[in-house]
PDB file of C-alpha atoms in Angstrom:
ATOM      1  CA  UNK A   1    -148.644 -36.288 -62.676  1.00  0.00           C
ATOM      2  CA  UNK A   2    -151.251 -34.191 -64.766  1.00  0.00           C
ATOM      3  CA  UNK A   3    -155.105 -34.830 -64.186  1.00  0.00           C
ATOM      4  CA  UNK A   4    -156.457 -37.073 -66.562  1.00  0.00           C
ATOM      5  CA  UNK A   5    -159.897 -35.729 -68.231  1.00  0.00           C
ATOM      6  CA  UNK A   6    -161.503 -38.765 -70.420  1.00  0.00           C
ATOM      7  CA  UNK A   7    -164.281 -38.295 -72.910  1.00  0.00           C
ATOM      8  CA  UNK A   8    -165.575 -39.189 -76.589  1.00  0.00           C
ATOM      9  CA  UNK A   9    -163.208 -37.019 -78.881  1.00  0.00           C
ATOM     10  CA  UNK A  10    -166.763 -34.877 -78.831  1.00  0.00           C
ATOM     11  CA  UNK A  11    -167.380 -30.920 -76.912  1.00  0.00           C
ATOM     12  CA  UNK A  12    -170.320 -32.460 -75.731  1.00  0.00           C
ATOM     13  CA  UNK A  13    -170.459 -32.914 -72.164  1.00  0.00           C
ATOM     14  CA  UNK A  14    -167.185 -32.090 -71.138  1.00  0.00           C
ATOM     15  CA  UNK A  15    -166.558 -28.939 -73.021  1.00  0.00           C
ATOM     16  CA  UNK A  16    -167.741 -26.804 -69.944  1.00  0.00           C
ATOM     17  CA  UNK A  17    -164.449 -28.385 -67.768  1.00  0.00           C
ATOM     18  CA  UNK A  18    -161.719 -28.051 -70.780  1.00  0.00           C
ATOM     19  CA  UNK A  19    -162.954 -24.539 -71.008  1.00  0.00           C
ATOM     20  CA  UNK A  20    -162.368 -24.085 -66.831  1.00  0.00           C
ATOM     21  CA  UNK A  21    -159.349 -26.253 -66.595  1.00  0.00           C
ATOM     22  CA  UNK A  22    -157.796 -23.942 -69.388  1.00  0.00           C
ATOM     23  CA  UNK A  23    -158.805 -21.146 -67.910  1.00  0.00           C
ATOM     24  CA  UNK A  24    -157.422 -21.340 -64.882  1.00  0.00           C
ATOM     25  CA  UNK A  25    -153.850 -23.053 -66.410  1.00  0.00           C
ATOM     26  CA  UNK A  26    -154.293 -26.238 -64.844  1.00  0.00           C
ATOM     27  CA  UNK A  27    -151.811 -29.188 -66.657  1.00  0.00           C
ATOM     28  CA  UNK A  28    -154.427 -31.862 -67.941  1.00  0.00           C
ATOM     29  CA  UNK A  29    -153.886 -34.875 -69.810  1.00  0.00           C
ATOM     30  CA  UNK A  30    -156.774 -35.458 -71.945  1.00  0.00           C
ATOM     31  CA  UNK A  31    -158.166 -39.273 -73.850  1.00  0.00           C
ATOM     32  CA  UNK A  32    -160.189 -38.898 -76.003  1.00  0.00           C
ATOM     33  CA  UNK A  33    -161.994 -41.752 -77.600  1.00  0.00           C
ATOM     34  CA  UNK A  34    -163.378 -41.891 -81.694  1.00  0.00           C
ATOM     35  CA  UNK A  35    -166.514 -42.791 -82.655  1.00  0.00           C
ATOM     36  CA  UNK A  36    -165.107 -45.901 -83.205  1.00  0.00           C
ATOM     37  CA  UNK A  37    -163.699 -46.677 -80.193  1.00  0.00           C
ATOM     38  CA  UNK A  38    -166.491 -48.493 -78.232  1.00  0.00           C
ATOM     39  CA  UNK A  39    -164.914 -51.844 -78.155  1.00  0.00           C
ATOM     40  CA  UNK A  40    -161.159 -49.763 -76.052  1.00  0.00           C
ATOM     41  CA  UNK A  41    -163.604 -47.806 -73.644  1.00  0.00           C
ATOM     42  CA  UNK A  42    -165.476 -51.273 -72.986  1.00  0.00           C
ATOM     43  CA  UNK A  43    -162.796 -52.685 -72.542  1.00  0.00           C
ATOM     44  CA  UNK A  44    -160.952 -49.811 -70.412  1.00  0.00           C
ATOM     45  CA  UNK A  45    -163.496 -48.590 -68.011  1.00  0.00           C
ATOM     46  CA  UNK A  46    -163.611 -51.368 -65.348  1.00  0.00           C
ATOM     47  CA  UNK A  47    -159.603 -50.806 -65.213  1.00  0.00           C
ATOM     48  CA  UNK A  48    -159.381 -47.261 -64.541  1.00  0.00           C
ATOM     49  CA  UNK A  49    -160.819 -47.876 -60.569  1.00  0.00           C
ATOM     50  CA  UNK A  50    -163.834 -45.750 -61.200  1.00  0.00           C
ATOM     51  CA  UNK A  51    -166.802 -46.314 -58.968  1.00  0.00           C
ATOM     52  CA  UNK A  52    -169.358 -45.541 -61.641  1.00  0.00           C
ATOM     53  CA  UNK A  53    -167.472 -45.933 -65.193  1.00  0.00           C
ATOM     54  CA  UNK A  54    -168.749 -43.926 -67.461  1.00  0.00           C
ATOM     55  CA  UNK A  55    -167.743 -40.845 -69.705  1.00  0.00           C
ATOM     56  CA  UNK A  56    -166.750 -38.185 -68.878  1.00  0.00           C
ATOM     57  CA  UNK A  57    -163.968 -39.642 -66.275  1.00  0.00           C
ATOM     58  CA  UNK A  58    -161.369 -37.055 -64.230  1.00  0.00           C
ATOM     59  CA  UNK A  59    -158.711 -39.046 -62.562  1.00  0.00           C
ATOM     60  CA  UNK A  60    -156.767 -36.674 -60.106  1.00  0.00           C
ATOM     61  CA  UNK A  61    -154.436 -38.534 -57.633  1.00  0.00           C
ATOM     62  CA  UNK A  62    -156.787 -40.454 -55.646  1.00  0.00           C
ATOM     63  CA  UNK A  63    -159.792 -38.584 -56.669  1.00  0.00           C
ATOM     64  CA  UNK A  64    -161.372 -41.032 -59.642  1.00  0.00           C
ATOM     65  CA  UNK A  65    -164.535 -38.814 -60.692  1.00  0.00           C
ATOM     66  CA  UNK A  66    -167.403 -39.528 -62.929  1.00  0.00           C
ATOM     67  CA  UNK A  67    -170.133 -37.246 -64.410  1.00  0.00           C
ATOM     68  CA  UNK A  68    -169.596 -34.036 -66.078  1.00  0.00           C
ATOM     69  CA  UNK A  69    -171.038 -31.766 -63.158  1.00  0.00           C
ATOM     70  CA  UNK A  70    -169.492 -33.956 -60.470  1.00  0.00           C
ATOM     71  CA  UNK A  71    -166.271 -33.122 -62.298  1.00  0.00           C
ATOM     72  CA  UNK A  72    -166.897 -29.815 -62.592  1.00  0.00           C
ATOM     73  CA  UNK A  73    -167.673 -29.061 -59.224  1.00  0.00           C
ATOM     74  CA  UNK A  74    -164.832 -30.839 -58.466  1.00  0.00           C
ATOM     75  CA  UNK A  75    -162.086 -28.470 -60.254  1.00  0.00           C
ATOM     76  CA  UNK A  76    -164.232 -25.471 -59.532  1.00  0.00           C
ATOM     77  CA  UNK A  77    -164.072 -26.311 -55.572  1.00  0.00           C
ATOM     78  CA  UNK A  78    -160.365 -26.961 -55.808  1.00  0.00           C
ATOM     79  CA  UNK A  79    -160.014 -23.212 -56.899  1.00  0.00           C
ATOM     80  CA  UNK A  80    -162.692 -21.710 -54.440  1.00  0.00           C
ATOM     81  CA  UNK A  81    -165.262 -21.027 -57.323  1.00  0.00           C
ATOM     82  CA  UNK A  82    -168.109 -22.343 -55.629  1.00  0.00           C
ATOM     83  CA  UNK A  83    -169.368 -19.759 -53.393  1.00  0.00           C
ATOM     84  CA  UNK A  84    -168.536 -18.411 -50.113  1.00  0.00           C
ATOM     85  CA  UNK A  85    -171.183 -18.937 -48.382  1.00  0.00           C
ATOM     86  CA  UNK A  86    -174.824 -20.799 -47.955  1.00  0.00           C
ATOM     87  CA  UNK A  87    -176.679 -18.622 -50.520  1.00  0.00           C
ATOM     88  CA  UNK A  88    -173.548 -17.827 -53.282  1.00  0.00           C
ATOM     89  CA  UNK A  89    -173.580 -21.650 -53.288  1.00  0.00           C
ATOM     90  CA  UNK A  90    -177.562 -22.068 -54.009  1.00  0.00           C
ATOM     91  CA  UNK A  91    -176.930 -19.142 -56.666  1.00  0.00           C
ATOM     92  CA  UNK A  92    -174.905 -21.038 -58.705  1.00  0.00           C
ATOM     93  CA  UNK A  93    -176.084 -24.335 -58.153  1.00  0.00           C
ATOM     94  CA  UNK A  94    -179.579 -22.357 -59.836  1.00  0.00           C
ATOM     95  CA  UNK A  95    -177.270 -20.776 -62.733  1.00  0.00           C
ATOM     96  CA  UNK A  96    -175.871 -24.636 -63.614  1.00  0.00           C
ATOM     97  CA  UNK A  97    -180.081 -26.055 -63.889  1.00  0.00           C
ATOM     98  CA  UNK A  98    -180.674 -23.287 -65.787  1.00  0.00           C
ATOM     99  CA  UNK A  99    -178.178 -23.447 -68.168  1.00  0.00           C
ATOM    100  CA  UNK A 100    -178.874 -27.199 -68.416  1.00  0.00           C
ATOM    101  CA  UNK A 101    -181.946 -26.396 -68.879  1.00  0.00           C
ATOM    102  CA  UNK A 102    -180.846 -24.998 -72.320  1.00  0.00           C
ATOM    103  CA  UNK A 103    -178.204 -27.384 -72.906  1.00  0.00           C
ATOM    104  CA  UNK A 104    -180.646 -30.105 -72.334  1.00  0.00           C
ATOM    105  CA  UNK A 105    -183.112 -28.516 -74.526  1.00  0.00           C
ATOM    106  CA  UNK A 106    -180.926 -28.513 -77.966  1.00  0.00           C
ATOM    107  CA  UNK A 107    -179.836 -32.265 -76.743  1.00  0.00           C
ATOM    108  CA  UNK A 108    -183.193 -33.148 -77.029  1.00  0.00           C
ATOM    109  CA  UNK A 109    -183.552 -32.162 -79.836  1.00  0.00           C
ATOM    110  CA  UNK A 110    -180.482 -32.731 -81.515  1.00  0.00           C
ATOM    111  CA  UNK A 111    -181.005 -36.360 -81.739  1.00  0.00           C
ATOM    112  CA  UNK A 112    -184.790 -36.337 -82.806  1.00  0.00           C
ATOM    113  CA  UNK A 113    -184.860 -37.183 -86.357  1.00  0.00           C
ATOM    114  CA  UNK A 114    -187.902 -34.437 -86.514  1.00  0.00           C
ATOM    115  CA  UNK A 115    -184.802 -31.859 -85.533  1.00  0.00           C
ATOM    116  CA  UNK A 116    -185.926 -29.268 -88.310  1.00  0.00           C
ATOM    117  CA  UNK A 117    -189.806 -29.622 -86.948  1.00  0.00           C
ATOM    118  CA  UNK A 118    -189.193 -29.456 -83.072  1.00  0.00           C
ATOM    119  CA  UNK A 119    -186.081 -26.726 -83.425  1.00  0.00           C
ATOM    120  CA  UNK A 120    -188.807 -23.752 -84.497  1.00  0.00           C
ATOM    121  CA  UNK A 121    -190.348 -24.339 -80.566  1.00  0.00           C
ATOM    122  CA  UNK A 122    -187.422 -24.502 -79.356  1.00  0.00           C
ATOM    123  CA  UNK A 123    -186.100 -21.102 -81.556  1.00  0.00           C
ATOM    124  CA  UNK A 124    -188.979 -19.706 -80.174  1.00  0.00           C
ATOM    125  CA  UNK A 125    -188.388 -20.430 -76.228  1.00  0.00           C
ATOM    126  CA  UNK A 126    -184.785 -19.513 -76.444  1.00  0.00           C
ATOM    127  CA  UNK A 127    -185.460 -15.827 -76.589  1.00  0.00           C
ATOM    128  CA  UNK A 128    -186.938 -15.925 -72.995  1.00  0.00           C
ATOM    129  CA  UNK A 129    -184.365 -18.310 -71.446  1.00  0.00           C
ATOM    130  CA  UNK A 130    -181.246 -16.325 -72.650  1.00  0.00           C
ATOM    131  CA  UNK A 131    -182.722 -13.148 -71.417  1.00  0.00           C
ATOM    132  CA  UNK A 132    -183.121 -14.254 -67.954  1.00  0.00           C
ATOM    133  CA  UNK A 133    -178.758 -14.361 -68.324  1.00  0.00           C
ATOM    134  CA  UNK A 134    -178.914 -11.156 -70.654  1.00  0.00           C
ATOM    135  CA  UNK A 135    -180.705  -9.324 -67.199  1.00  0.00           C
ATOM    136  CA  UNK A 136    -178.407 -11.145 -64.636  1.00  0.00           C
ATOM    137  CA  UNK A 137    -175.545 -10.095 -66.865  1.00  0.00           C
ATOM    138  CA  UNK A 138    -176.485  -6.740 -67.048  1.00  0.00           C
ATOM    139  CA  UNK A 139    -175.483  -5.922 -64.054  1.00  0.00           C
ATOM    140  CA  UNK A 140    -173.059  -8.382 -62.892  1.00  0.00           C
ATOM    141  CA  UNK A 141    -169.652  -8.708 -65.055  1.00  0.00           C
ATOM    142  CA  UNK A 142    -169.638 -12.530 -64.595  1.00  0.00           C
ATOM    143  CA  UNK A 143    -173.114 -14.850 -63.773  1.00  0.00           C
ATOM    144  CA  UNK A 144    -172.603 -14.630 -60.105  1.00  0.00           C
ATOM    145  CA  UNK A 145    -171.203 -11.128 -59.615  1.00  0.00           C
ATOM    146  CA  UNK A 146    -167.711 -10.507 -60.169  1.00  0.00           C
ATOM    147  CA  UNK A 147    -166.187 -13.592 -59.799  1.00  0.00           C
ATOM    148  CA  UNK A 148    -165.850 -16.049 -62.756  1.00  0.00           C
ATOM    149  CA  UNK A 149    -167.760 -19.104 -61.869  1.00  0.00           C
ATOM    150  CA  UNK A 150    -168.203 -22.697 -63.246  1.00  0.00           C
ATOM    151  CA  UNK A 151    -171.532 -21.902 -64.719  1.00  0.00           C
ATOM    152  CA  UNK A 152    -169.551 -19.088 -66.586  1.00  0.00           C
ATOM    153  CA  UNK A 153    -167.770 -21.765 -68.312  1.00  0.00           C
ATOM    154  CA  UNK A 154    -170.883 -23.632 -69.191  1.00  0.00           C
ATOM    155  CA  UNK A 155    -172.244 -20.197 -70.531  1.00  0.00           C
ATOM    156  CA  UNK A 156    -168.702 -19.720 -72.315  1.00  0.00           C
ATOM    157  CA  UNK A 157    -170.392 -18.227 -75.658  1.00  0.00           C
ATOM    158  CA  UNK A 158    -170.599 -15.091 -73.583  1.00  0.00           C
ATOM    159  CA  UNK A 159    -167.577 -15.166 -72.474  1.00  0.00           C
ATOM    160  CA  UNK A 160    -164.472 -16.517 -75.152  1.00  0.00           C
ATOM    161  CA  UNK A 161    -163.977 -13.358 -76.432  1.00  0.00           C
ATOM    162  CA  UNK A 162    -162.934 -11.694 -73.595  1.00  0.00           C
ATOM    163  CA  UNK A 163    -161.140 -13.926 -71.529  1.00  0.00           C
ATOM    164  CA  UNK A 164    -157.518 -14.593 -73.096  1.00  0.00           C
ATOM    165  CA  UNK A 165    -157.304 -18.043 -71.610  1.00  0.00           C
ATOM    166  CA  UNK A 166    -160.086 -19.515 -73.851  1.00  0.00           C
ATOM    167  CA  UNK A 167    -159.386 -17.494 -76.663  1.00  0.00           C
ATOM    168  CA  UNK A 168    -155.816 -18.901 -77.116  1.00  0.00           C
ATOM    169  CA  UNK A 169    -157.672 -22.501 -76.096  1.00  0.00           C
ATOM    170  CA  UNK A 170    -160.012 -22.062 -78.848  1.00  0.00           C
ATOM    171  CA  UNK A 171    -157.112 -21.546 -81.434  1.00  0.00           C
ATOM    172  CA  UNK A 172    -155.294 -24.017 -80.190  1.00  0.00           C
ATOM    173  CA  UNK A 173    -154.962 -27.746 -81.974  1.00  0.00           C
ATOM    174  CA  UNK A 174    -156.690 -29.195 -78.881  1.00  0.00           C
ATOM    175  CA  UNK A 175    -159.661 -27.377 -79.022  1.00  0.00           C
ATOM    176  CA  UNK A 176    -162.384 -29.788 -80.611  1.00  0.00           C
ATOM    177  CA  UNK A 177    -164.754 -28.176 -83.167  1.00  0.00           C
ATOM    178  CA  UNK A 178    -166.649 -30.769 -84.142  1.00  0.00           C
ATOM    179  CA  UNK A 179    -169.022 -32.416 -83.053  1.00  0.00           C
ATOM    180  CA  UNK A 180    -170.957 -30.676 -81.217  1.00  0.00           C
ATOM    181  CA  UNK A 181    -173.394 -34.132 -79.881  1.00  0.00           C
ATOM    182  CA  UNK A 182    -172.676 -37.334 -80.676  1.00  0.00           C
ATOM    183  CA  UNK A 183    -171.722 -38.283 -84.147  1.00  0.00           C
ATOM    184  CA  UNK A 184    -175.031 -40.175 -84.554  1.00  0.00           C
ATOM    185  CA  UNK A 185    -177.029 -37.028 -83.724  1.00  0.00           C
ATOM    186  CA  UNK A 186    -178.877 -35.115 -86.276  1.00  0.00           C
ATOM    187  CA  UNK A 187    -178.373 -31.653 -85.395  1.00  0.00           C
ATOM    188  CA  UNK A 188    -174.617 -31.195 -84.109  1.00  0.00           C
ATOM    189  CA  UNK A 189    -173.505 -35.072 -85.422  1.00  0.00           C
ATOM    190  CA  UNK A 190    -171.709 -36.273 -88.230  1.00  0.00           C
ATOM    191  CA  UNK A 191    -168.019 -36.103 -89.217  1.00  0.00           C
ATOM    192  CA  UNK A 192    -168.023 -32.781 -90.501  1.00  0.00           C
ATOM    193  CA  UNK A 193    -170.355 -29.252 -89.827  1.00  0.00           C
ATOM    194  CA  UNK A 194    -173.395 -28.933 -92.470  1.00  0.00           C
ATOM    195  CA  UNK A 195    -172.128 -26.727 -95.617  1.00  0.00           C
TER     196      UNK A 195
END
């Protein structure tokens, strides 16, 4: 039986492990849950034999997962992406907080209903964050060398272009183009992109 990958019908969170999981070929069965669906997910997570119910859920075999990076890890491990030794390990665990850093940044954001006001900061830190991965990348064909990693897939801008994986993902019916947050969110919300 096929994983099972559970998450608001969102990228959001969880767009990092699609990306890996279709990279790499693994089967996955994926439920997704609408905006609307509060009251099945309520009523749902205390019956799926998760340990802390929440979203985003990975249910393979025995192993009932919570929380995106936990998850992550998780499928990244299972394919011997997380570093061979001591430092490879601390290297990428750094690559993931920095990256969060960013992803956390336009979250912040993205919900603030002064979005337009508190975006020109941010537009003007992003320069320097990205070009910490632009030097890292300049010498190293993935993040961490020349091994795809994880933190490659929460990078995956970089990368969907040239992997064929995520390219054929990204034209398939499954992949999810909007929305980027949560449909309440100002930047990234809503039903449909801005025109």
């Amino acid at each position: 039986m096929a994983p099972k990958l559970g998450y608001w019908k969102i990228k959001g969170l969880v767009q990092p492990t699609r990306l890996l999981l279709e990279y790499l070929g693994e089967a996955y069965e994926e439920r997704l849950y609408d905006r609307n669906d509060g009251d099945v997910w309520r009523n749902e997570k205390f019956k799926l034999g998760l340990d802390f119910p929440n979203l985003p859920y990975y249910i393979d075999g025995d192993v009932k997962l919570t929380q995106s990076m936990a998850i992550l890890r998780y499928i990244a491990d299972k394919h011997n992406m997380l570093g061979g030794c001591p430092k490879e390990r601390a290297e990428i665990s750094m690559l993931e907080g920095a990256i969060l850093d960013i992803r956390y940044g336009v979250s912040r954001i993205a919900y603030n209903k002064e979005f337009e006001t508190l975006k020109v900061d941010f537009l003007n830190q992003l320069p320097g964050m990205l070009k910490m991965f632009e030097d890292r990348l300049s010498h190293n064909t993935y993040l961490n060398g020349d091994k795809v990693t994880h933190p490659d897939f929460m990078l995956y801008d970089a990368l969907d272009v040239n992997l064929p994986p995520i390219k054929n993902y990204l034209n398939s019916n499954r992949y999810i183009k909007w929305p980027l947050q949560g449909w309440s969110a100002t930047f990234g919300g809503g039903d449909a992109p801005p025109k």
